[in-house]
Coordinates of C-alpha atoms in Angstrom, one line a residue:
M1 CA -18.7 0.1 -34.8
L2 CA -19.8 -1.0 -31.3
S3 CA -20.3 -4.6 -32.6
I4 CA -16.6 -4.5 -33.6
F5 CA -15.7 -3.5 -30.1
R6 CA -17.7 -6.3 -28.6
N7 CA -16.4 -9.0 -30.9
N8 CA -12.8 -7.8 -30.8
P9 CA -12.2 -6.4 -27.3
K10 CA -8.4 -6.5 -27.7
L11 CA -8.7 -4.1 -30.7
V12 CA -10.8 -1.5 -28.8
V13 CA -7.9 0.9 -28.2
V14 CA -6.9 0.9 -31.8
I15 CA -10.5 1.2 -33.1
F16 CA -11.2 4.0 -30.7
S17 CA -8.4 5.9 -32.4
L18 CA -10.4 5.6 -35.6
V19 CA -13.8 6.4 -34.1
A20 CA -14.3 9.3 -36.5
L21 CA -13.0 7.1 -39.4
A22 CA -14.9 3.9 -38.8
F23 CA -17.7 5.4 -41.0
I24 CA -15.2 6.0 -43.8
A25 CA -13.8 2.5 -43.5
T26 CA -17.2 1.0 -44.2
G27 CA -18.8 3.9 -46.1
V28 CA -22.3 5.2 -46.2
I29 CA -23.5 2.0 -47.6
T30 CA -23.1 -0.2 -44.6
H31 CA -25.5 -1.6 -42.0
E32 CA -23.3 -0.6 -39.0
M33 CA -23.3 3.1 -39.8
P34 CA -20.5 4.0 -37.3
G35 CA -20.1 7.5 -36.0
M36 CA -18.4 10.6 -37.3
S37 CA -17.8 12.9 -34.3
G38 CA -15.1 15.0 -35.9
S39 CA -17.3 17.9 -37.0
S40 CA -17.9 21.1 -35.0
S41 CA -20.7 23.5 -34.9
G42 CA -20.3 27.2 -35.5
S43 CA -18.9 29.5 -38.2
S44 CA -18.3 28.1 -41.7
G45 CA -15.2 30.1 -42.1
G46 CA -12.4 27.9 -43.4
A47 CA -14.7 24.8 -43.5
I48 CA -14.4 22.1 -46.1
A49 CA -18.2 21.8 -46.0
T50 CA -21.2 23.1 -44.0
I51 CA -23.9 20.5 -43.3
G52 CA -26.9 22.0 -41.6
D53 CA -25.5 23.9 -38.6
T54 CA -22.4 21.7 -38.5
T55 CA -19.0 22.2 -40.3
L56 CA -16.5 19.7 -41.5
T57 CA -13.1 21.4 -41.1
P58 CA -9.9 20.7 -43.1
E59 CA -8.3 19.4 -39.9
D60 CA -11.1 16.9 -39.4
L61 CA -10.9 15.6 -42.9
E62 CA -7.1 15.6 -43.0
Q63 CA -7.0 13.4 -39.9
Q64 CA -9.6 11.1 -41.4
V65 CA -7.7 10.7 -44.6
R66 CA -4.4 10.1 -42.9
N67 CA -5.8 7.5 -40.6
R68 CA -7.6 5.7 -43.4
Y69 CA -4.4 5.8 -45.4
Q70 CA -2.4 4.3 -42.5
Q71 CA -4.9 1.5 -42.4
A72 CA -4.6 0.9 -46.2
S73 CA -0.8 1.1 -46.2
Q74 CA -0.6 -1.6 -43.5
Q75 CA -2.6 -3.9 -45.8
Q76 CA -0.7 -2.8 -49.0
P77 CA 3.0 -2.3 -48.2
G78 CA 4.5 0.2 -50.6
L79 CA 1.3 2.2 -51.1
D80 CA 2.0 5.9 -51.1
M81 CA -0.4 8.8 -50.5
A82 CA -0.5 9.6 -54.2
G83 CA -1.6 6.1 -55.1
F84 CA -4.1 6.0 -52.3
M85 CA -5.7 9.3 -53.4
A86 CA -5.5 8.3 -57.1
A87 CA -7.8 5.4 -56.4
G88 CA -10.5 7.9 -55.3
A89 CA -10.1 7.6 -51.6
Y90 CA -10.0 11.3 -50.9
D91 CA -13.3 12.0 -52.7
A92 CA -14.9 8.9 -51.1
I93 CA -13.9 9.9 -47.6
L94 CA -15.1 13.4 -48.1
D95 CA -18.5 12.3 -49.6
Q96 CA -19.1 9.7 -46.9
S97 CA -18.1 12.1 -44.1
I98 CA -20.6 14.7 -45.4
G99 CA -23.3 11.9 -45.8
A100 CA -22.8 10.6 -42.3
T101 CA -23.0 14.1 -40.8
A102 CA -26.1 14.9 -42.9
L103 CA -27.9 11.8 -41.6
E104 CA -27.1 12.8 -38.0
Q105 CA -28.3 16.4 -38.7
Y106 CA -31.5 15.1 -40.3
A107 CA -32.2 13.0 -37.2
H108 CA -31.9 16.1 -35.0
K109 CA -34.1 18.0 -37.4
I110 CA -37.0 15.6 -37.1
G111 CA -36.7 15.5 -33.3
L112 CA -34.8 12.2 -32.7
V113 CA -32.6 12.1 -29.6
A114 CA -30.0 9.6 -28.3
S115 CA -30.5 9.6 -24.6
G116 CA -27.6 9.5 -22.0
K117 CA -28.9 6.2 -20.8
Q118 CA -28.6 4.7 -24.3
I119 CA -25.1 6.0 -24.7
D120 CA -24.1 4.7 -21.2
G121 CA -25.5 1.3 -22.0
Q122 CA -23.5 1.1 -25.2
I123 CA -20.2 2.0 -23.4
A124 CA -20.9 -0.3 -20.4
G125 CA -21.7 -3.2 -22.8
I126 CA -18.2 -3.2 -24.3
P127 CA -16.1 -6.1 -22.7
A128 CA -12.8 -4.2 -23.1
F129 CA -14.0 -1.6 -20.6
R130 CA -14.7 -4.2 -17.8
G131 CA -12.4 -4.6 -14.9
P132 CA -11.2 -7.7 -13.2
D133 CA -14.5 -8.1 -11.5
G134 CA -16.3 -8.3 -14.8
K135 CA -18.1 -5.0 -14.4
F136 CA -17.6 -1.7 -16.3
S137 CA -14.4 -0.1 -15.1
Q138 CA -14.1 3.7 -15.4
Q139 CA -10.3 3.3 -15.0
A140 CA -10.1 0.9 -18.0
Y141 CA -12.3 3.3 -20.0
E142 CA -10.2 6.3 -19.2
A143 CA -7.0 4.5 -19.9
A144 CA -8.2 3.6 -23.4
L145 CA -9.1 7.3 -24.0
Q146 CA -5.8 8.5 -22.6
Q147 CA -3.8 6.2 -24.8
Q148 CA -5.6 7.3 -27.9
R149 CA -5.8 11.0 -26.9
L150 CA -9.6 11.0 -27.0
T151 CA -12.1 12.7 -24.7
D152 CA -15.2 11.2 -23.1
K153 CA -17.2 13.9 -24.8
A154 CA -15.9 13.0 -28.3
V155 CA -16.6 9.3 -27.8
R156 CA -20.1 10.0 -26.5
A157 CA -20.8 12.3 -29.4
D158 CA -19.7 9.5 -31.8
I159 CA -21.9 6.9 -30.1
A160 CA -24.8 9.3 -30.1
G161 CA -24.3 9.9 -33.8
T162 CA -24.3 6.2 -34.4
I163 CA -27.6 5.7 -32.6
L164 CA -29.2 8.6 -34.4
R165 CA -28.2 7.4 -37.8
Q166 CA -29.6 3.9 -37.0
M167 CA -32.9 5.5 -36.0
V168 CA -33.0 7.1 -39.5
Y169 CA -31.7 4.3 -41.8
L170 CA -33.1 1.1 -40.2
P171 CA -36.8 1.9 -41.0
A172 CA -35.7 2.7 -44.6
T173 CA -33.8 -0.6 -45.2
G174 CA -35.6 -3.1 -42.9
A175 CA -38.4 -4.6 -45.0
M176 CA -37.2 -4.6 -48.7
T177 CA -38.3 -7.1 -51.3
L178 CA -37.3 -7.7 -54.9
P179 CA -39.5 -9.1 -57.7
D180 CA -38.5 -12.2 -59.6
G181 CA -38.3 -10.2 -62.8
L182 CA -35.3 -8.4 -61.4
V183 CA -33.7 -11.4 -59.7
K184 CA -34.1 -14.1 -62.4
P185 CA -31.8 -12.6 -65.0
Y186 CA -29.0 -12.3 -62.4
A187 CA -29.6 -15.9 -61.3
N188 CA -29.6 -17.1 -65.0
L189 CA -26.2 -15.4 -65.5
I190 CA -24.8 -17.4 -62.6
M191 CA -26.4 -20.7 -63.7
E192 CA -25.8 -20.6 -67.5
T193 CA -23.4 -23.1 -69.0
R194 CA -20.6 -22.0 -71.3
A195 CA -18.7 -24.3 -73.7
G196 CA -15.5 -23.5 -75.6
E197 CA -11.9 -24.2 -76.2
I198 CA -8.6 -23.2 -74.6
G199 CA -5.3 -23.3 -76.4
F200 CA -1.9 -22.4 -75.0
V201 CA 1.1 -20.7 -76.7
P202 CA 4.1 -21.4 -74.3
I203 CA 7.2 -19.2 -74.3
A204 CA 9.2 -22.4 -74.1
A205 CA 8.1 -23.2 -77.7
M206 CA 9.8 -20.1 -79.0
Q207 CA 13.2 -21.7 -79.8
G208 CA 15.8 -21.0 -82.5
A209 CA 16.3 -17.2 -82.1
A210 CA 19.9 -16.0 -82.6
A211 CA 21.9 -15.2 -79.4
P212 CA 21.6 -11.6 -78.4
T213 CA 24.6 -9.3 -79.1
D214 CA 26.2 -7.3 -76.3
A215 CA 24.8 -4.1 -77.8
E216 CA 21.3 -5.6 -77.6
L217 CA 21.9 -6.6 -74.0
Q218 CA 23.2 -3.2 -73.0
G219 CA 20.3 -1.5 -74.7
F220 CA 17.9 -3.8 -72.8
Y221 CA 19.7 -3.1 -69.6
K222 CA 19.4 0.7 -70.0
S223 CA 15.7 0.5 -71.0
H224 CA 14.9 -1.7 -68.0
I225 CA 17.3 0.0 -65.6
A226 CA 14.7 0.0 -62.8
A227 CA 14.8 -3.8 -62.7
Y228 CA 18.6 -3.6 -62.1
T229 CA 18.6 -1.0 -59.5
T230 CA 19.1 -1.7 -55.8
P231 CA 16.3 0.3 -54.1
E232 CA 16.8 2.7 -51.3
R233 CA 17.8 1.0 -48.0
R234 CA 17.4 2.4 -44.5
V235 CA 18.7 1.5 -41.1
L236 CA 15.8 1.7 -38.7
R237 CA 16.3 2.5 -35.0
Y238 CA 13.5 1.6 -32.6
A239 CA 12.8 1.1 -28.9
L240 CA 10.0 -1.2 -27.9
M241 CA 7.3 -0.3 -25.4
G242 CA 5.4 -3.3 -24.3
R243 CA 4.3 -5.3 -21.3
D244 CA 7.9 -6.4 -20.6
Q245 CA 8.8 -2.7 -20.1
V246 CA 6.0 -2.0 -17.6
A247 CA 5.8 -5.4 -15.8
A248 CA 7.6 -4.2 -12.7
K249 CA 5.0 -1.5 -12.2
A250 CA 2.1 -3.9 -12.6
V251 CA 2.4 -6.4 -9.7
P252 CA -0.8 -6.4 -7.6
T253 CA -0.6 -6.4 -3.8
D254 CA -2.5 -8.8 -1.6
A255 CA -4.6 -5.9 -0.4
E256 CA -5.7 -5.1 -4.0
I257 CA -6.6 -8.7 -4.6
K258 CA -8.6 -8.8 -1.4
K259 CA -10.4 -5.6 -2.3
V260 CA -11.5 -7.1 -5.7
Y261 CA -12.7 -10.3 -4.0
D262 CA -14.6 -8.5 -1.3
S263 CA -16.3 -6.1 -3.8
S264 CA -17.5 -8.9 -6.1
P265 CA -20.0 -11.0 -4.2
D266 CA -22.0 -11.6 -7.4
K267 CA -18.9 -13.4 -8.8
Y268 CA -17.4 -15.1 -5.8
A269 CA -20.0 -15.4 -3.0
A270 CA -22.6 -18.2 -2.9
R271 CA -25.3 -17.0 -5.2
E272 CA -28.3 -18.0 -7.2
T273 CA -28.5 -17.7 -11.0
R274 CA -31.5 -18.3 -13.2
D275 CA -31.9 -19.3 -16.8
L276 CA -34.6 -16.8 -18.0
A277 CA -36.7 -15.8 -20.9
Q278 CA -38.9 -12.7 -21.3
V279 CA -41.5 -11.1 -23.5
V280 CA -41.8 -7.3 -23.6
L281 CA -45.2 -6.0 -24.6
P282 CA -46.3 -2.4 -25.3
D283 CA -49.0 -2.0 -22.6
E284 CA -50.3 -3.6 -19.4
A285 CA -53.5 -5.0 -21.0
K286 CA -51.5 -7.1 -23.6
A287 CA -49.1 -8.2 -20.9
K288 CA -52.0 -9.4 -18.7
A289 CA -53.6 -11.2 -21.7
F290 CA -50.3 -12.9 -22.4
K291 CA -50.1 -14.1 -18.8
A292 CA -53.7 -15.2 -18.9
S293 CA -53.0 -17.3 -22.0
I294 CA -50.4 -19.2 -20.1
A295 CA -52.7 -19.7 -17.2
G296 CA -55.2 -21.1 -19.7
G297 CA -52.9 -23.9 -20.7
K298 CA -50.4 -22.5 -23.2
S299 CA -46.7 -22.9 -22.7
F300 CA -44.6 -19.8 -22.5
A301 CA -43.1 -20.6 -25.9
E302 CA -46.5 -21.1 -27.5
A303 CA -47.8 -17.9 -26.0
A304 CA -44.7 -16.0 -27.1
Q305 CA -45.0 -17.4 -30.7
A306 CA -48.6 -16.3 -30.8
A307 CA -47.5 -12.8 -29.8
G308 CA -44.9 -12.7 -32.6
F309 CA -41.8 -13.7 -30.7
N310 CA -39.4 -16.5 -31.5
A311 CA -37.0 -18.3 -29.1
A312 CA -34.1 -15.9 -30.0
D313 CA -36.3 -12.9 -29.2
T314 CA -37.2 -14.1 -25.7
A315 CA -34.0 -15.6 -24.5
I316 CA -32.1 -13.7 -21.7
G317 CA -29.7 -16.4 -20.6
V318 CA -28.3 -17.3 -17.2
K319 CA -28.2 -14.2 -14.9
T320 CA -27.8 -13.3 -11.2
Q321 CA -30.4 -10.9 -9.9
A322 CA -27.9 -8.0 -9.9
Q323 CA -26.9 -8.7 -13.5
L324 CA -30.5 -8.9 -14.5
A325 CA -31.3 -5.6 -12.7
Q326 CA -28.5 -3.9 -14.5
Q327 CA -29.9 -5.1 -17.8
V328 CA -33.7 -4.7 -17.4
G329 CA -34.2 -2.8 -14.1
A330 CA -34.6 -3.7 -10.5
A331 CA -38.4 -4.3 -10.6
V332 CA -38.2 -6.9 -13.4
A333 CA -35.3 -8.6 -11.7
A334 CA -37.1 -8.8 -8.4
A335 CA -40.1 -10.4 -10.0
A336 CA -38.0 -12.8 -11.9
F337 CA -36.2 -14.0 -8.8
A338 CA -39.4 -14.2 -6.8
A339 CA -41.0 -16.6 -9.2
P340 CA -40.6 -20.4 -8.6
D341 CA -38.5 -22.7 -10.7
G342 CA -40.5 -23.1 -14.0
G343 CA -42.8 -20.3 -13.1
V344 CA -43.9 -17.2 -14.9
S345 CA -43.9 -13.7 -13.3
D346 CA -46.8 -11.3 -13.3
P347 CA -46.4 -8.4 -15.7
V348 CA -43.9 -5.7 -14.5
K349 CA -43.5 -2.2 -16.0
S350 CA -40.0 -1.4 -17.2
D351 CA -38.4 1.4 -19.3
F352 CA -39.0 -0.6 -22.4
G353 CA -42.6 -1.8 -21.8
W354 CA -44.4 -4.4 -19.8
V355 CA -42.3 -7.5 -19.1
V356 CA -43.3 -11.1 -18.3
V357 CA -40.5 -13.4 -17.3
K358 CA -40.3 -17.2 -17.5
V359 CA -37.9 -19.0 -15.1
N360 CA -36.5 -21.9 -17.1
K361 CA -34.1 -23.2 -14.4
V362 CA -32.8 -22.1 -10.9
N363 CA -29.1 -22.8 -10.2
H364 CA -27.4 -22.5 -6.8
V365 CA -23.7 -21.7 -7.2
A366 CA -21.4 -22.4 -4.3
A367 CA -19.0 -19.7 -3.1
T368 CA -15.5 -19.5 -4.5
S369 CA -12.9 -19.1 -1.7
S370 CA -10.4 -16.3 -1.8
D371 CA -7.5 -18.7 -2.2
A372 CA -9.2 -20.3 -5.2
A373 CA -10.1 -16.9 -6.8
K374 CA -6.7 -15.3 -6.1
P375 CA -4.8 -16.5 -9.2
Q376 CA -7.5 -15.3 -11.6
I377 CA -7.9 -12.0 -9.8
A378 CA -4.2 -11.5 -9.7
A379 CA -3.9 -12.2 -13.5
D380 CA -6.8 -9.7 -14.2
L381 CA -5.2 -7.1 -12.1
V382 CA -1.8 -7.6 -13.7
K383 CA -3.5 -7.1 -17.1
S384 CA -5.4 -4.0 -16.0
K385 CA -2.3 -2.5 -14.4
Q386 CA -0.1 -3.2 -17.4
D387 CA -2.7 -1.7 -19.7
K388 CA -2.6 1.5 -17.7
A389 CA 1.1 1.6 -17.3
L390 CA 1.6 1.0 -21.0
A391 CA -0.8 3.7 -21.9
D392 CA 1.0 6.1 -19.5
L393 CA 4.4 5.2 -20.9
V394 CA 3.3 5.7 -24.5
A395 CA 1.7 9.0 -23.6
K396 CA 4.8 10.1 -21.7
V397 CA 7.1 9.2 -24.7
Q398 CA 4.8 11.0 -27.2
D399 CA 4.7 14.1 -25.0
A400 CA 8.5 14.1 -24.9
I401 CA 8.7 13.9 -28.7
D402 CA 6.1 16.6 -29.0
N403 CA 8.1 18.8 -26.7
G404 CA 11.2 18.5 -28.9
Q405 CA 13.3 15.8 -27.1
G406 CA 15.4 13.6 -29.4
F407 CA 15.4 9.9 -29.8
A408 CA 18.4 9.2 -27.6
D409 CA 17.2 11.4 -24.8
V410 CA 13.7 9.9 -24.8
T411 CA 14.9 6.3 -24.7
R412 CA 17.5 7.0 -22.0
N413 CA 15.0 8.9 -19.8
N414 CA 12.5 6.1 -20.0
G415 CA 14.9 3.2 -19.7
L416 CA 14.1 1.9 -23.2
A417 CA 16.6 -0.4 -25.1
I418 CA 17.5 0.8 -28.7
V419 CA 17.6 -1.8 -31.5
E420 CA 19.0 -1.2 -35.0
T421 CA 18.1 -3.1 -38.1
P422 CA 20.5 -3.8 -40.9
A423 CA 20.2 -1.6 -44.0
L424 CA 17.0 -3.0 -45.5
T425 CA 14.6 -2.1 -48.3
A426 CA 11.0 -1.0 -47.9
G427 CA 10.0 -4.7 -48.4
G428 CA 12.3 -5.8 -45.5
I429 CA 15.0 -7.3 -47.8
V430 CA 18.7 -7.0 -47.0
P431 CA 20.5 -7.6 -50.3
D432 CA 23.7 -8.8 -48.8
Q433 CA 21.9 -11.1 -46.3
P434 CA 19.5 -13.2 -48.4
A435 CA 18.4 -15.2 -45.3
Y436 CA 17.3 -12.1 -43.4
K437 CA 13.6 -11.9 -42.5
P438 CA 12.1 -8.9 -40.6
S439 CA 11.0 -9.9 -37.1
A440 CA 7.4 -9.5 -36.0
D441 CA 8.4 -6.3 -34.3
V442 CA 10.2 -4.9 -37.4
Q443 CA 7.5 -5.8 -40.0
P444 CA 5.0 -3.1 -38.9
L445 CA 7.7 -0.5 -38.8
L446 CA 8.8 -0.8 -42.4
A447 CA 5.9 1.3 -43.9
P448 CA 6.2 4.2 -41.5
G449 CA 10.0 3.9 -41.5
F450 CA 10.2 4.5 -45.3
K451 CA 7.5 7.1 -45.4
T452 CA 9.1 9.5 -42.9
N453 CA 11.7 12.0 -43.9
P454 CA 15.1 11.0 -42.4
D455 CA 15.3 14.4 -40.7
D456 CA 11.9 14.1 -39.1
P457 CA 11.7 13.6 -35.3
A458 CA 11.1 10.1 -33.9
S459 CA 7.5 8.8 -33.9
V460 CA 5.5 6.4 -31.8
Q461 CA 4.2 3.4 -33.9
T462 CA 1.9 0.5 -33.2
V463 CA 3.6 -2.9 -33.3
L464 CA 0.7 -4.9 -31.9
P465 CA -2.4 -3.0 -30.8
N466 CA -2.7 -2.6 -27.1
E467 CA 0.3 -4.9 -26.6
R468 CA 3.5 -3.4 -28.1
Y469 CA 4.5 0.0 -29.4
A470 CA 7.8 1.4 -30.7
L471 CA 9.6 4.7 -30.8
L472 CA 10.9 4.8 -34.3
A473 CA 13.7 6.8 -36.0
V474 CA 15.6 6.6 -39.2
G475 CA 19.3 5.9 -38.5
H476 CA 21.0 5.9 -41.9
V477 CA 19.8 6.1 -45.6
I478 CA 21.5 4.4 -48.6
A479 CA 20.2 5.9 -51.8
A480 CA 18.9 3.8 -54.6
A481 CA 21.6 3.0 -57.2
P482 CA 21.9 1.0 -60.5
I483 CA 23.8 -2.3 -60.3
P484 CA 26.8 -2.2 -62.7
Y485 CA 26.0 -3.9 -66.0
A486 CA 29.0 -6.3 -65.6
Q487 CA 27.6 -7.6 -62.4
V488 CA 24.2 -8.5 -63.8
K489 CA 25.1 -9.3 -67.4
T490 CA 24.0 -13.0 -67.1
R491 CA 20.7 -12.0 -65.6
V492 CA 20.2 -9.4 -68.3
A493 CA 20.8 -12.0 -71.0
S494 CA 18.2 -14.3 -69.4
D495 CA 15.7 -11.5 -69.1
F496 CA 16.3 -10.4 -72.7
T497 CA 15.7 -14.0 -74.0
A498 CA 12.5 -14.3 -71.9
S499 CA 11.2 -10.9 -73.1
R500 CA 11.9 -11.7 -76.7
G501 CA 10.2 -15.1 -76.4
N502 CA 7.2 -13.5 -74.7
D503 CA 6.8 -11.0 -77.5
R504 CA 6.9 -13.7 -80.1
A505 CA 4.5 -15.9 -78.2
K506 CA 2.0 -13.0 -77.8
A507 CA 2.3 -12.2 -81.5
I508 CA 1.5 -15.9 -82.4
A509 CA -1.5 -15.9 -80.0
T510 CA -2.8 -12.7 -81.4
A511 CA -2.6 -14.0 -85.0
I512 CA -4.5 -17.2 -83.9
Q513 CA -7.2 -15.0 -82.2
A514 CA -7.6 -13.1 -85.5
K515 CA -8.1 -16.3 -87.5
V516 CA -10.7 -17.6 -85.0
K517 CA -12.6 -14.4 -85.1
A518 CA -12.6 -14.6 -88.9
G519 CA -14.2 -18.1 -88.8
A520 CA -11.3 -20.6 -88.5
S521 CA -11.6 -23.4 -86.0
M522 CA -9.3 -23.3 -83.0
A523 CA -7.7 -26.6 -84.0
D524 CA -6.9 -25.4 -87.5
A525 CA -5.6 -22.0 -86.3
F526 CA -3.2 -23.7 -83.8
K527 CA -2.0 -26.2 -86.4
A528 CA -1.2 -23.4 -88.8
A529 CA 1.1 -21.6 -86.2
P530 CA 4.7 -21.2 -87.2
V531 CA 5.8 -23.3 -84.2
K532 CA 4.5 -26.6 -82.9
L533 CA 2.0 -25.9 -80.1
P534 CA 0.1 -28.1 -77.6
A535 CA -3.3 -29.4 -78.6
V536 CA -6.4 -27.4 -78.0
N537 CA -8.6 -28.5 -75.1
A538 CA -12.4 -28.4 -75.0
T539 CA -13.9 -27.0 -71.8
Q540 CA -17.3 -26.1 -70.3
G541 CA -18.7 -24.9 -66.9
R542 CA -21.0 -22.6 -65.1
R543 CA -20.2 -19.3 -63.5
M544 CA -21.4 -20.5 -60.1
D545 CA -18.7 -23.2 -60.2
L546 CA -16.1 -20.4 -60.1
A547 CA -17.2 -19.6 -56.5
R548 CA -15.8 -23.0 -55.4
L549 CA -12.3 -21.8 -56.4
Q550 CA -12.5 -19.1 -53.7
G551 CA -11.0 -16.4 -55.9
N552 CA -8.3 -18.6 -57.4
V553 CA -9.8 -18.7 -60.8
P554 CA -7.3 -19.6 -63.6
P555 CA -7.1 -16.7 -66.1
P556 CA -8.3 -18.7 -69.1
L557 CA -11.4 -20.0 -67.2
A558 CA -12.2 -16.4 -66.1
A559 CA -11.9 -15.3 -69.8
L560 CA -14.4 -18.0 -70.8
F561 CA -17.1 -16.2 -68.8
R562 CA -16.4 -12.7 -70.2
T563 CA -15.9 -13.5 -73.9
T564 CA -18.9 -13.2 -76.2
V565 CA -20.2 -16.2 -78.1
G566 CA -18.1 -16.9 -81.3
S567 CA -15.3 -14.6 -80.2
A568 CA -11.8 -15.3 -78.8
Q569 CA -9.6 -13.6 -76.3
V570 CA -5.9 -13.6 -75.6
V571 CA -5.0 -14.0 -71.9
A572 CA -1.5 -13.9 -70.3
A573 CA -0.6 -17.1 -68.4
P574 CA 0.6 -16.7 -64.7
G575 CA 4.3 -16.4 -64.1
G576 CA 5.0 -15.2 -67.6
Q577 CA 4.9 -18.8 -69.1
G578 CA 3.0 -17.8 -72.2
W579 CA -0.4 -16.8 -73.6
Y580 CA -3.8 -18.5 -73.7
V581 CA -6.3 -18.2 -76.5
V582 CA -9.9 -18.7 -75.2
H583 CA -12.8 -19.3 -77.6
V584 CA -16.5 -19.4 -76.5
S585 CA -18.6 -21.6 -78.8
K586 CA -21.9 -21.9 -77.0
V587 CA -23.9 -20.5 -74.0
T588 CA -26.8 -22.6 -72.7
P589 CA -29.3 -20.9 -70.3
A590 CA -30.3 -22.7 -67.1
D591 CA -33.6 -24.6 -67.1
D592 CA -36.4 -23.4 -64.8
K593 CA -35.9 -26.3 -62.4
A594 CA -32.2 -25.4 -61.8
L595 CA -33.0 -21.7 -61.8
A596 CA -35.5 -21.8 -58.9
P597 CA -32.9 -22.3 -56.0
A598 CA -30.4 -20.0 -57.7
T599 CA -33.1 -17.3 -57.8
Q600 CA -33.7 -17.6 -54.1
A601 CA -30.0 -17.5 -53.3
S602 CA -29.4 -14.5 -55.6
R603 CA -32.2 -12.6 -53.9
G604 CA -30.2 -12.2 -50.8
D605 CA -27.2 -10.8 -52.6
L606 CA -29.3 -8.4 -54.6
L607 CA -31.2 -7.3 -51.4
Q608 CA -27.9 -6.4 -49.8
A609 CA -26.9 -4.3 -52.9
A610 CA -30.4 -2.7 -52.9
N611 CA -30.2 -1.9 -49.2
D612 CA -26.8 -0.3 -49.9
E613 CA -28.3 1.7 -52.7
Y614 CA -31.3 2.8 -50.6
L615 CA -29.0 3.9 -47.8
E616 CA -26.8 5.9 -50.2
Q617 CA -29.8 7.6 -51.6
L618 CA -31.1 8.3 -48.1
A619 CA -27.8 10.0 -47.2
G620 CA -28.1 12.1 -50.4
S621 CA -31.6 13.1 -49.5
A622 CA -30.4 14.0 -46.0
K623 CA -27.8 16.3 -47.5
I624 CA -30.5 18.2 -49.3
A625 CA -32.9 18.3 -46.4
V626 CA -30.5 19.8 -43.9
G627 CA -28.7 22.0 -46.5
T628 CA -25.1 21.1 -47.6
K629 CA -22.5 23.5 -49.0
R630 CA -19.0 22.4 -50.1
D631 CA -16.0 24.8 -50.4
E632 CA -14.3 23.4 -53.5
G633 CA -11.3 25.7 -53.0
A634 CA -10.7 24.4 -49.5
I635 CA -11.2 20.8 -50.8
M636 CA -8.6 21.3 -53.5
A637 CA -6.2 23.0 -51.1
L638 CA -6.3 20.1 -48.7
R639 CA -5.9 17.6 -51.6
M640 CA -2.7 19.4 -52.6
K641 CA -1.5 19.5 -49.1
L642 CA -1.9 15.8 -48.6
L643 CA -0.1 15.2 -51.9
G644 CA 2.8 17.4 -50.7
A645 CA 2.1 20.2 -53.1
T646 CA 1.8 23.9 -52.2
P647 CA -1.5 25.5 -53.2
A648 CA -1.3 28.3 -55.7
Q649 CA -1.8 31.8 -54.1

């Protein structure tokens, strides 16, 4: 989870709103093992599950499921809660929540502790929480929490849980190996060569059928009425809340700019930086021996390698003394900046062990004048002020909605401009305006706009994380209705002809398949078809070659690798163009020379899967070790609530 923050600082506010769900998003079988801070200690009354001395409440799990559903619906427009849960999401989220909590409880049980210093370090290391001076900003941190309605206590508990779980699972997954006997069959499957034939039965070849009667067309229209129905349309009303709306409140003063400049000597004053490397050893004796080996003629890199460190392990990078002190402690920093250019410090005791530092290069950085620094400081302050003002505006609007204010009152009281869309479908289509395309602001509002009940109060929705939000309400609803037959008769006739041709093409392809399975050659079976068909094509390839297609594998080629030798399979062509018949005639295993590199490559894939399996089993064992009890009645009641049903009394 924290690595996501560091790599995507602009997403930090949105991700923080999913702190308790990040574990669900990746599951128990990940190597990030994010936190799950939603549980609470105490009585098990009304709990979904009791894990050790902690409970998972229905409220916790409901919020997790709804947040995860919101994520999924953004990626799959049109996904409803029923479909989301039918795919097994509810059970997976429940099991993974219990597993995460069990691992954390087990860590406590065996005496592991996440220190306050470790937690502080994780928070301070997130770039999104830094102010204009490049240092951790309590104001930026609090603004993010306020915007997502989180508490410092909850975030710290989440990070502590992450640290504890890592302490448990890393030793269990860190040094796994797999024997060749397990890896080679998998590698051979990837490297085997398959040969066969592919024939095509196109719908375009199905000519000569009598024109459909009006009765046939009307029957087809009625049996496929959903295809000739205009879906429900809605007019969405929204008011944007973004940087434009708060810009006037985010203009920094000269005094504020000067304050940042004066308080940031490490960034703007003349200073010395050093490119450094370090080795951390467990005790003073080993550290002194390391230093002695350098005095005896070894280079720092050679001595480090002999001690088991590579270049990546020892690199610190370019730091000022203050930056280094914040990272490794004042004593180590003082020693590093006392050593000469190219020199090596004496061993220094730190919180992590005994440290020896190598000075690779000393750099002298000239001061940056206040005039030169002013534009960047001003830009940073504008961003920081806008972040806070936007968070305050969103919170103010949400509070107003929670207190019962209507859409019109909230927008008027906060000076927000109301925008209305045309009557559009859930997919953003306006039937009487074919050229209409939803704007970048409207697109994220379609899913929530069509999930809400028209009578529900307005809601705050994310348009662009940490940049733009919208207060959304449903203005007008036009119910779905069939298009009159007379208006779509031509289209019905075309669809009927295509459907009849498809049915006949599939029947011919199925008959060819049966003949091939009975022993006929593909060429003979295709020649004997009642209509003239294209010639059969010979084909061959290896499964590994499919990877080069990056997921765009043609259906007949995919069928070639899942059909047994001597058999045939019928596969639909893309776009409803017809049907393929795929026959596999020969499978040739890879020779040992070709198999060796594939075995090595496959080992990495299987190790990942094995790690995942070990971690899943570890979570299962933790559940047993700490004691886990599920309330199936409460689990079912929440399932029904999420599906909109009323639990039986």
